[in-house]
Tab-separated table of N, CA and C in Angstrom:
chain	number	residue	atom	x	y	z
R	1	UNK	N	91.742	109.249	99.129
R	1	UNK	CA	92.948	108.755	99.729
R	1	UNK	C	94.138	109.440	99.060
R	2	UNK	N	95.230	109.594	99.781
R	2	UNK	CA	96.413	110.209	99.208
R	2	UNK	C	97.667	109.517	99.738
R	3	UNK	N	98.740	109.677	98.988
R	3	UNK	CA	100.028	109.100	99.367
R	3	UNK	C	101.119	110.078	98.978
R	4	UNK	N	102.287	109.906	99.590
R	4	UNK	CA	103.441	110.735	99.296
R	4	UNK	C	104.589	109.834	98.870
R	5	UNK	N	105.343	110.287	97.872
R	5	UNK	CA	106.443	109.488	97.355
R	5	UNK	C	107.562	110.408	96.904
R	6	UNK	N	108.805	110.145	97.324
R	6	UNK	CA	109.930	110.942	96.827
R	6	UNK	C	110.094	110.734	95.316
R	7	UNK	N	110.497	111.769	94.604
R	7	UNK	CA	110.668	111.673	93.155
R	7	UNK	C	111.649	110.559	92.793
R	8	UNK	N	112.744	110.465	93.520
R	8	UNK	CA	113.749	109.439	93.216
R	8	UNK	C	113.140	108.038	93.284
R	9	UNK	N	112.263	107.811	94.236
R	9	UNK	CA	111.599	106.511	94.379
R	9	UNK	C	110.511	106.331	93.315
R	10	UNK	N	109.848	107.417	92.955
R	10	UNK	CA	108.751	107.359	91.989
R	10	UNK	C	109.239	106.940	90.606
R	11	UNK	N	110.475	107.265	90.274
R	11	UNK	CA	111.010	106.907	88.953
R	11	UNK	C	110.869	105.413	88.693
R	12	UNK	N	111.118	104.620	89.697
R	12	UNK	CA	111.079	103.170	89.536
R	12	UNK	C	109.696	102.560	89.574
R	13	UNK	N	108.709	103.326	89.972
R	13	UNK	CA	107.357	102.760	90.056
R	13	UNK	C	106.297	103.701	89.504
R	14	UNK	N	106.650	104.410	88.427
R	14	UNK	CA	105.724	105.360	87.831
R	14	UNK	C	104.452	104.684	87.348
R	15	UNK	N	104.568	103.501	86.745
R	15	UNK	CA	103.382	102.779	86.273
R	15	UNK	C	102.410	102.494	87.409
R	16	UNK	N	102.933	102.013	88.516
R	16	UNK	CA	102.084	101.728	89.686
R	16	UNK	C	101.420	102.996	90.208
R	17	UNK	N	102.187	104.075	90.291
R	17	UNK	CA	101.634	105.339	90.791
R	17	UNK	C	100.547	105.870	89.856
R	18	UNK	N	100.771	105.750	88.556
R	18	UNK	CA	99.768	106.203	87.582
R	18	UNK	C	98.484	105.384	87.710
R	19	UNK	N	98.613	104.079	87.889
R	19	UNK	CA	97.410	103.238	88.059
R	19	UNK	C	96.662	103.594	89.339
R	20	UNK	N	97.391	103.898	90.404
R	20	UNK	CA	96.732	104.306	91.653
R	20	UNK	C	96.012	105.643	91.470
R	21	UNK	N	96.640	106.566	90.751
R	21	UNK	CA	96.001	107.860	90.488
R	21	UNK	C	94.743	107.668	89.641
R	22	UNK	N	94.792	106.731	88.711
R	22	UNK	CA	93.620	106.453	87.873
R	22	UNK	C	92.437	105.982	88.710
R	23	UNK	N	92.716	105.446	89.893
R	23	UNK	CA	91.669	105.000	90.820
R	23	UNK	C	91.311	106.107	91.813
R	24	UNK	N	91.658	107.345	91.466
R	24	UNK	CA	91.332	108.559	92.226
R	24	UNK	C	92.117	108.703	93.528
R	25	UNK	N	93.302	108.136	93.562
R	25	UNK	CA	94.204	108.369	94.682
R	25	UNK	C	95.122	109.528	94.299
R	26	UNK	N	95.348	110.446	95.205
R	26	UNK	CA	96.264	111.557	94.949
R	26	UNK	C	97.663	111.116	95.372
R	27	UNK	N	98.625	111.266	94.480
R	27	UNK	CA	100.008	110.913	94.779
R	27	UNK	C	100.823	112.201	94.765
R	28	UNK	N	101.349	112.593	95.910
R	28	UNK	CA	102.186	113.784	95.997
R	28	UNK	C	103.640	113.361	95.852
R	29	UNK	N	104.313	113.937	94.858
R	29	UNK	CA	105.729	113.671	94.649
R	29	UNK	C	106.521	114.744	95.381
R	30	UNK	N	107.532	114.316	96.121
R	30	UNK	CA	108.333	115.262	96.893
R	30	UNK	C	109.765	115.286	96.374
R	31	UNK	N	110.377	116.459	96.494
R	31	UNK	CA	111.784	116.656	96.139
R	31	UNK	C	112.485	117.132	97.393
R	32	UNK	N	113.277	116.274	97.980
R	32	UNK	CA	113.968	116.558	99.250
R	32	UNK	C	112.981	116.903	100.351
R	33	UNK	N	111.862	116.183	100.347
R	33	UNK	CA	110.856	116.354	101.385
R	33	UNK	C	109.848	117.465	101.135
R	34	UNK	N	110.021	118.210	100.049
R	34	UNK	CA	109.125	119.324	99.728
R	34	UNK	C	108.185	118.897	98.598
R	35	UNK	N	106.868	119.059	98.778
R	35	UNK	CA	105.942	118.693	97.699
R	35	UNK	C	106.303	119.429	96.405
R	36	UNK	N	106.406	118.653	95.312
R	36	UNK	CA	106.801	119.229	94.028
R	36	UNK	C	105.722	119.072	92.966
R	37	UNK	N	104.915	118.020	93.057
R	37	UNK	CA	103.877	117.766	92.055
R	37	UNK	C	102.877	116.774	92.631
R	38	UNK	N	101.718	116.721	91.993
R	38	UNK	CA	100.688	115.768	92.406
R	38	UNK	C	100.205	115.031	91.168
R	39	UNK	N	100.076	113.724	91.272
R	39	UNK	CA	99.526	112.919	90.191
R	39	UNK	C	98.058	112.666	90.517
R	40	UNK	N	97.175	113.050	89.587
R	40	UNK	CA	95.738	112.812	89.740
R	40	UNK	C	95.209	112.210	88.441
R	41	UNK	N	94.043	111.626	88.502
R	41	UNK	CA	93.450	111.038	87.304
R	41	UNK	C	93.020	112.136	86.337
R	42	UNK	N	93.009	111.833	85.042
R	42	UNK	CA	92.547	112.824	84.065
R	42	UNK	C	91.111	113.287	84.340
R	43	UNK	N	90.253	112.369	84.768
R	43	UNK	CA	88.859	112.739	85.055
R	43	UNK	C	88.791	113.731	86.209
R	44	UNK	N	89.611	113.512	87.229
R	44	UNK	CA	89.607	114.420	88.375
R	44	UNK	C	90.176	115.785	87.992
R	45	UNK	N	91.208	115.794	87.157
R	45	UNK	CA	91.759	117.058	86.681
R	45	UNK	C	90.709	117.829	85.894
R	46	UNK	N	89.976	117.144	85.047
R	46	UNK	CA	88.921	117.799	84.275
R	46	UNK	C	87.857	118.390	85.195
R	47	UNK	N	87.464	117.625	86.213
R	47	UNK	CA	86.480	118.134	87.174
R	47	UNK	C	86.998	119.379	87.891
R	48	UNK	N	88.268	119.364	88.286
R	48	UNK	CA	88.860	120.516	88.969
R	48	UNK	C	88.915	121.739	88.052
R	49	UNK	N	89.283	121.516	86.793
R	49	UNK	CA	89.332	122.631	85.841
R	49	UNK	C	87.940	123.204	85.592
R	50	UNK	N	86.938	122.327	85.475
R	50	UNK	CA	85.561	122.785	85.289
R	50	UNK	C	85.085	123.586	86.498
R	51	UNK	N	85.396	123.085	87.704
R	51	UNK	CA	84.981	123.782	88.924
R	51	UNK	C	85.656	125.153	89.028
R	52	UNK	N	86.921	125.227	88.638
R	52	UNK	CA	87.630	126.501	88.665
R	52	UNK	C	87.017	127.484	87.671
R	53	UNK	N	86.701	127.001	86.481
R	53	UNK	CA	86.078	127.873	85.479
R	53	UNK	C	84.735	128.393	85.973
R	54	UNK	N	83.954	127.528	86.607
R	54	UNK	CA	82.657	127.935	87.144
R	54	UNK	C	82.832	128.957	88.268
R	55	UNK	N	83.793	128.730	89.143
R	55	UNK	CA	84.042	129.680	90.234
R	55	UNK	C	84.462	131.042	89.686
R	56	UNK	N	85.285	131.042	88.658
R	56	UNK	CA	85.706	132.312	88.052
R	56	UNK	C	84.524	133.029	87.414
R	57	UNK	N	83.662	132.271	86.749
R	57	UNK	CA	82.469	132.857	86.138
R	57	UNK	C	81.568	133.470	87.205
R	58	UNK	N	81.341	132.746	88.297
R	58	UNK	CA	80.498	133.260	89.380
R	58	UNK	C	81.122	134.509	90.003
R	59	UNK	N	82.448	134.504	90.180
R	59	UNK	CA	83.141	135.680	90.716
R	59	UNK	C	82.955	136.876	89.788
R	60	UNK	N	83.161	136.656	88.491
R	60	UNK	CA	83.031	137.750	87.528
R	60	UNK	C	81.600	138.288	87.499
R	61	UNK	N	80.627	137.404	87.577
R	61	UNK	CA	79.230	137.854	87.609
R	61	UNK	C	78.958	138.680	88.862
R	62	UNK	N	79.480	138.224	90.000
R	62	UNK	CA	79.267	138.942	91.257
R	62	UNK	C	79.916	140.321	91.218
R	63	UNK	N	81.007	140.444	90.481
R	63	UNK	CA	81.712	141.723	90.371
R	63	UNK	C	81.211	142.559	89.196
R	64	UNK	N	80.194	142.045	88.501
R	64	UNK	CA	79.628	142.774	87.372
R	64	UNK	C	80.512	142.768	86.142
R	65	UNK	N	81.380	141.777	86.039
R	65	UNK	CA	82.301	141.715	84.904
R	65	UNK	C	81.915	140.624	83.916
R	66	UNK	N	80.692	140.148	83.991
R	66	UNK	CA	80.284	139.061	83.105
R	66	UNK	C	80.182	139.569	81.676
R	67	UNK	N	80.786	138.837	80.763
R	67	UNK	CA	80.734	139.191	79.351
R	67	UNK	C	79.577	138.469	78.675
R	68	UNK	N	79.642	138.402	77.376
R	68	UNK	CA	78.621	137.705	76.611
R	68	UNK	C	78.765	136.211	76.857
R	69	UNK	N	77.675	135.531	77.192
R	69	UNK	CA	77.770	134.096	77.445
R	69	UNK	C	78.199	133.328	76.198
R	70	UNK	N	78.981	132.275	76.405
R	70	UNK	CA	79.403	131.400	75.321
R	70	UNK	C	78.567	130.127	75.349
R	71	UNK	N	78.266	129.574	74.194
R	71	UNK	CA	77.619	128.263	74.185
R	71	UNK	C	78.551	127.239	74.843
R	72	UNK	N	77.986	126.235	75.459
R	72	UNK	CA	78.751	125.234	76.201
R	72	UNK	C	79.875	124.631	75.364
R	73	UNK	N	79.587	124.240	74.129
R	73	UNK	CA	80.606	123.611	73.281
R	73	UNK	C	81.802	124.533	73.059
R	74	UNK	N	81.540	125.817	72.827
R	74	UNK	CA	82.630	126.765	72.617
R	74	UNK	C	83.443	126.966	73.890
R	75	UNK	N	82.754	127.058	75.020
R	75	UNK	CA	83.442	127.251	76.300
R	75	UNK	C	84.319	126.046	76.613
R	76	UNK	N	83.793	124.848	76.412
R	76	UNK	CA	84.556	123.630	76.685
R	76	UNK	C	85.791	123.553	75.781
R	77	UNK	N	85.597	123.869	74.498
R	77	UNK	CA	86.709	123.840	73.545
R	77	UNK	C	87.788	124.843	73.971
R	78	UNK	N	87.370	126.031	74.379
R	78	UNK	CA	88.332	127.045	74.823
R	78	UNK	C	89.097	126.596	76.060
R	79	UNK	N	88.388	125.976	77.005
R	79	UNK	CA	89.056	125.482	78.218
R	79	UNK	C	90.046	124.369	77.885
R	80	UNK	N	89.650	123.460	77.008
R	80	UNK	CA	90.563	122.373	76.625
R	80	UNK	C	91.772	122.910	75.882
R	81	UNK	N	91.558	123.881	75.005
R	81	UNK	CA	92.679	124.488	74.281
R	81	UNK	C	93.635	125.161	75.248
R	82	UNK	N	93.092	125.873	76.220
R	82	UNK	CA	93.931	126.569	77.200
R	82	UNK	C	94.734	125.585	78.056
R	83	UNK	N	94.170	124.405	78.277
R	83	UNK	CA	94.844	123.392	79.079
R	83	UNK	C	95.782	122.525	78.223
R	84	UNK	N	95.793	122.775	76.905
R	84	UNK	CA	96.661	122.002	76.027
R	84	UNK	C	96.158	120.602	75.746
R	85	UNK	N	94.860	120.395	75.894
R	85	UNK	CA	94.270	119.071	75.667
R	85	UNK	C	93.296	119.154	74.515
R	86	UNK	N	92.942	117.988	73.997
R	86	UNK	CA	91.902	117.931	72.963
R	86	UNK	C	90.870	116.904	73.367
R	87	UNK	N	89.711	116.977	72.736
R	87	UNK	CA	88.617	116.057	73.077
R	87	UNK	C	88.853	114.709	72.471
């Protein structure tokens, strides 16, 4: 499910919007009617980042650009560091 909310309106109900996003609802924030940002749950963001990393790996393998494989723990740590998050 998804919803749209103007930024000016979102200021007054950020807590509610965050709780809805935590329940896997996508909240698109608009600035003068133009989508500016999306609020998603941390778990969903992690899933999206993992899927993107996997797609990039598959693309690189298909193009013959695969490097030395990294152990899962190292790869996860590198992805979290790149995203500015910690475990």
